[in-house]
Amino acid sequence: MSENLTSGKTSSKGPKNSAKKQKGKNKAKESSKGKRTQLGKKDDVDLSMAGIGHPEIFPLVFTTKTQEIFNCRVNEDVTEENCFKLIKKEDIIQDLKTRAAISDFHPVKKVVLEYPGEELLVVFDAKFQYGQNFYLVASEEAKENLLKPPETAEEKEEEKEENREETLEVHPYTPPVHKPWVSLGSEKEVEEESVKDTVTKIKYMISRVRRKFGAPITFTDKNASYVKDSYVECTSYQDKNFSIKMLEKDVGVQMVPKVREASTQTKWTYPKNTATQYFPRQLSNEEKEENLSSEKLKDFLTSVRLRMESALQQNEIMNAFFDDWKALAEDESSSGGKPDVYLKAYQSFTDLRYLKDRTISCICWHPTIYGIIAVSARKRLSHEEQVNLSDKSLLQQSVILFWSFFDPLYPQLILECPEDVYCFQFHPSDPNIIAGGCINGQVVLWDISQHEEKLQNAKPVADEVMMTAVNMPLLTQVQQSSTEPPLVRYCAVSSIQHCHKKPVTDIHWLPDYFADNRMGATFENRAEIRMQLVTCSPDCSILFWDAPATKLPEQSSSEKVKKDEIFYMPPDVPDTFKHVDICWKPLIKINLCESDTNTEYSPVRISLKELHYHYKTSEKLQSNTLEVSAKESPYTEMSTPSSKNLKALQNIFTDFFVGTEDGEIVYSDWIVEIDSDSAKPVSQKHTQKYTIHTETINTLQRSPFFKDIILSVGGRNFAIWKEGVTNGPILQSSCSAGRNTAGHWSLTRPGVFFIGRDDGNIAIWDLLKKTYEPSHLQNISKSVITFISPWISSSKQHFLAVSDDLGVLHVLEICETLSHPSGNEHANILYYFEREVKYLKHCEQEFQEYQELQAKTELKWSWRHRGRKQV
Amino acid sequence: MAEVEETLKRIQAHKGVAATIVINAEGIPIRTTLDNSTTVQYAGLLHQLTMKARSTVRDIDPQNDLTFLRIRSKKHEIMVAPDKEYLLIVIQNPCE
């Protein structure tokens, strides 16, 4: 076998590749090829593998007999590797003759006979590629190819392996090898397109005698137009033979849809209701009657009743929406844990000029303007001196200072007082009127309406200082006032003869809906502006004052004249109370003394039952003042309303509590009854006396939530009383180490009150938490606390103003836990008080029973004793 | 007539009942314990609400129908018992 690489390669691929493809197709062909009987009729074409592109291959089945004859036994002579067997043509023909029909070569007899060569190749088809276990190759060419390519392929494979061993990574560059050109029918096209000469070219040769080249020539000019026939021309013309008319023309046409965009806007108006006015339909009375008496309604109600009643009952039994967890949480927060209870220091005010060596005796918040507090200063006296209040020479001027939150350094306003003011109050409806009680027993009135605007516009000082004077011409005025607070002189002072003999320790404005007249009977008050005061003093008297109205004209004029001579009023003092000045007399005087026992009480604090203050808003006030400026001050014009028109108020409580100097609590009323016999006013004696405290009472205050619960603070303990319960206090504290010097109920929480001590501590008591000791103790200052006053500026800001003996006013912010009551606090506290009252009653009962028992046993004992004696 | 009165009185006598209103199918009050303007307001609003509630119930299941409507608010509870021709409205303050 010659090694023919090129030819072998091309052909080797052929059968091998096709063999792979045909594997799948073999199965289909198998059945048809298997049966010889079927194929007996048909020609060799069916037998051959022409269907799959190999017309020279004929699959055959060799029986063992045939295999023995031709020595191509499977796995002995012929194996898978050595699958080729050359069989001589003559042998096959012989076999055909001997065995005829049963010869395996019978179907391919013709092929064998036609075979040109001498030897036929039979290949053992181990894999049944062509359907049978052997196949006959019918052409020499194919025979050669089959015999050779396996070897060449083997060689090629060997080469490949060698190459792989040498260079695994780099593929060797094999230049492209020429392949013989296979015509695929393109010569026709080439021939059509090529241009060939259709006519043979004609060759001409032109020659001339040699000697005629290069002979001399002479040229002459001649006009072409003169000579005929000197030139011949052929004009061009269009020869119609050569013009081709195009009768048909191929033109390309494309259909394109024409797209156009257009838009329209339609106006769609639809009716829409903007407003409708309607009134409800109602049935007339007759129709209602008719409906009510109809049968349908009766039936309806009977059917609906059950449902409704069950629903109502459900609600009565239980509140389905009550959040138990939430309620529990509230209780938890109030009782358990350690809530953050504190009084945060907000600001503190002190003044070196006016408050040197002075103590603050009373604090009052301005009722309407935010951030204004007024304090009254009093000479600081030691405890002993305080007891013997004798006249002191005043080296310093006694003042009431107005502080503003926005200006901690300078007071806003200073009210001049004739003497040290012990206590003072703002008028409930007109915060520009201030009444104060002095140490010498006089009652003083101030009118600060001029400065009201200034107080309202009190702004932080820093801002004003930074602004230049050029910008605001008003600034200079303001700046002046900020450095030098204006001094306001008092407008009216009570007459010295008729006032208290001892310092006025407590002063209250009476509520504005009732007024007293001379006789003490209470009348309804019609006038809007109320001007009645009550003061008490340790000289055993309580005085009711009615400022301007009750003056008789003659008296006033004469007194006025006197006054004008004696006294010179500085021009800037408002003359609101001019007519009252100096000659102001109290309306009613009540002596606190018991006629039968001749004991006198020296009241220090007084607490009336109904002290509702209605603080008018500033707008109302401004409108009031506008009206006032138009005409004369209404205070001068006010006259006592005629008692006939007003109805006597029967059910106003005129009982009051009084705390005395000796520590007694006295409960009495001021009704002056006219004794039927003697037609003289006789004051009733309903007095009750309680001695719980050992020292002077310094606070006697009603709870803002419960009208009949009173807190009294004095000495080393405090007590809570309930009006009407005569056995004793509901709650009495144990004796504390230090003295309690001030006290006040909290304005927002019913069970909380503040007690000030002499060591500068504030004790916060919370009745819901502990009733035997304060729930919180906080130190405010080093010296004695003299006054406590809480205030609600806004819902978020609750302040507590605390003053101490050094003249410093501390303003503290009350934290939220102290200022916001828990859900049922009011109810709980009320319940607590009721429980305490019951307990007291129970104690009283027990005591009574015990006493009776004691009396009985004594009686028994005395009887026995008598008996013995006798014996 | 007397029965009607008696029934209404019984309902009103329950604890916490603030008002009772009877309105007809069109929402016009027939009988009430409140003042006129409030009654008219309640009648109009609750009538519409009841119609809406009823249509809701029936939309979901046409076989179903509204029997009772209770509106619980912070301050009180409004109970509406509907019927073909009339509507009974009761306002009750639940006990706390």
mmCIF file of C-alpha atoms in Angstrom, chain A residues 280-283 287-289 291-294 296-298 300-305 307-322, chain B residues 1 3-4 7-8 10-11 14-15 17 22 24 26 28-31 36 40 67-68 70 72 77 79 81-83 85-88 90 92 95-96:
data_model
loop_
_atom_site.group_PDB
_atom_site.id
_atom_site.type_symbol
_atom_site.label_atom_id
_atom_site.label_comp_id
_atom_site.label_asym_id
_atom_site.label_seq_id
_atom_site.Cartn_x
_atom_site.Cartn_y
_atom_site.Cartn_z
ATOM 1 C CA PRO A 280 -83.777 69.171 56.338
ATOM 2 C CA ARG A 281 -87.172 67.764 55.710
ATOM 3 C CA GLN A 282 -89.344 67.523 58.662
ATOM 4 C CA LEU A 283 -92.664 65.973 59.266
ATOM 5 C CA GLU A 287 -97.820 63.214 60.307
ATOM 6 C CA LYS A 288 -95.702 62.452 63.319
ATOM 7 C CA GLU A 289 -98.766 61.552 65.317
ATOM 8 C CA ASN A 291 -96.708 57.609 62.325
ATOM 9 C CA LEU A 292 -96.484 57.096 66.020
ATOM 10 C CA SER A 293 -99.835 55.448 66.189
ATOM 11 C CA SER A 294 -99.306 53.258 63.178
ATOM 12 C CA LYS A 296 -95.899 49.365 61.626
ATOM 13 C CA LEU A 297 -94.085 51.328 64.254
ATOM 14 C CA LYS A 298 -95.375 49.069 66.952
ATOM 15 C CA PHE A 300 -90.877 47.650 64.445
ATOM 16 C CA LEU A 301 -90.321 48.517 68.054
ATOM 17 C CA THR A 302 -91.221 45.104 69.329
ATOM 18 C CA SER A 303 -88.829 43.527 66.905
ATOM 19 C CA VAL A 304 -86.029 45.942 67.577
ATOM 20 C CA ARG A 305 -86.374 46.134 71.313
ATOM 21 C CA ARG A 307 -81.568 43.784 70.130
ATOM 22 C CA MET A 308 -81.299 47.232 71.519
ATOM 23 C CA GLU A 309 -81.731 46.147 75.090
ATOM 24 C CA SER A 310 -79.125 43.448 74.830
ATOM 25 C CA ALA A 311 -76.693 45.964 73.370
ATOM 26 C CA LEU A 312 -77.407 48.463 76.111
ATOM 27 C CA GLN A 313 -76.974 45.844 78.708
ATOM 28 C CA GLN A 314 -73.671 44.807 77.278
ATOM 29 C CA ASN A 315 -72.433 48.311 77.720
ATOM 30 C CA GLU A 316 -73.714 48.478 81.214
ATOM 31 C CA ILE A 317 -72.064 45.290 82.265
ATOM 32 C CA MET A 318 -68.684 45.967 80.917
ATOM 33 C CA ASN A 319 -66.763 48.477 78.920
ATOM 34 C CA ALA A 320 -65.443 46.347 76.096
ATOM 35 C CA PHE A 321 -62.900 48.893 74.999
ATOM 36 C CA PHE A 322 -61.291 49.465 78.310
ATOM 37 C CA MET B 1 -99.681 54.445 71.061
ATOM 38 C CA GLU B 3 -97.182 50.544 73.849
ATOM 39 C CA VAL B 4 -94.907 52.608 71.718
ATOM 40 C CA THR B 7 -91.217 50.641 74.889
ATOM 41 C CA LEU B 8 -89.392 53.862 74.270
ATOM 42 C CA ARG B 10 -88.030 51.363 78.832
ATOM 43 C CA ILE B 11 -85.153 51.911 76.472
ATOM 44 C CA HIS B 14 -81.377 52.108 80.804
ATOM 45 C CA LYS B 15 -78.269 53.304 82.479
ATOM 46 C CA VAL B 17 -78.750 56.406 77.705
ATOM 47 C CA VAL B 22 -86.821 57.160 65.840
ATOM 48 C CA ASN B 24 -88.491 56.759 59.190
ATOM 49 C CA GLU B 26 -86.349 58.489 54.436
ATOM 50 C CA ILE B 28 -86.987 62.114 58.771
ATOM 51 C CA PRO B 29 -87.156 62.001 62.535
ATOM 52 C CA ILE B 30 -90.433 60.962 64.023
ATOM 53 C CA ARG B 31 -89.718 60.819 67.680
ATOM 54 C CA ASN B 36 -84.412 69.674 66.773
ATOM 55 C CA VAL B 40 -81.884 66.397 62.324
ATOM 56 C CA THR B 67 -79.248 43.737 61.843
ATOM 57 C CA PHE B 68 -77.425 46.161 64.119
ATOM 58 C CA ARG B 70 -72.800 50.155 66.765
ATOM 59 C CA ARG B 72 -68.141 53.423 69.568
ATOM 60 C CA GLU B 77 -71.680 54.820 71.783
ATOM 61 C CA MET B 79 -76.437 52.174 68.405
ATOM 62 C CA ALA B 81 -81.216 49.199 64.865
ATOM 63 C CA PRO B 82 -82.456 49.210 61.270
ATOM 64 C CA ASP B 83 -85.632 47.873 59.887
ATOM 65 C CA GLU B 85 -89.452 51.234 57.442
ATOM 66 C CA TYR B 86 -87.867 52.723 60.506
ATOM 67 C CA LEU B 87 -84.601 53.228 62.287
ATOM 68 C CA LEU B 88 -84.052 53.349 66.028
ATOM 69 C CA VAL B 90 -79.852 55.224 70.816
ATOM 70 C CA GLN B 92 -75.400 55.758 75.371
ATOM 71 C CA CYS B 95 -70.061 53.245 82.148
ATOM 72 C CA GLU B 96 -66.434 53.732 83.156
#
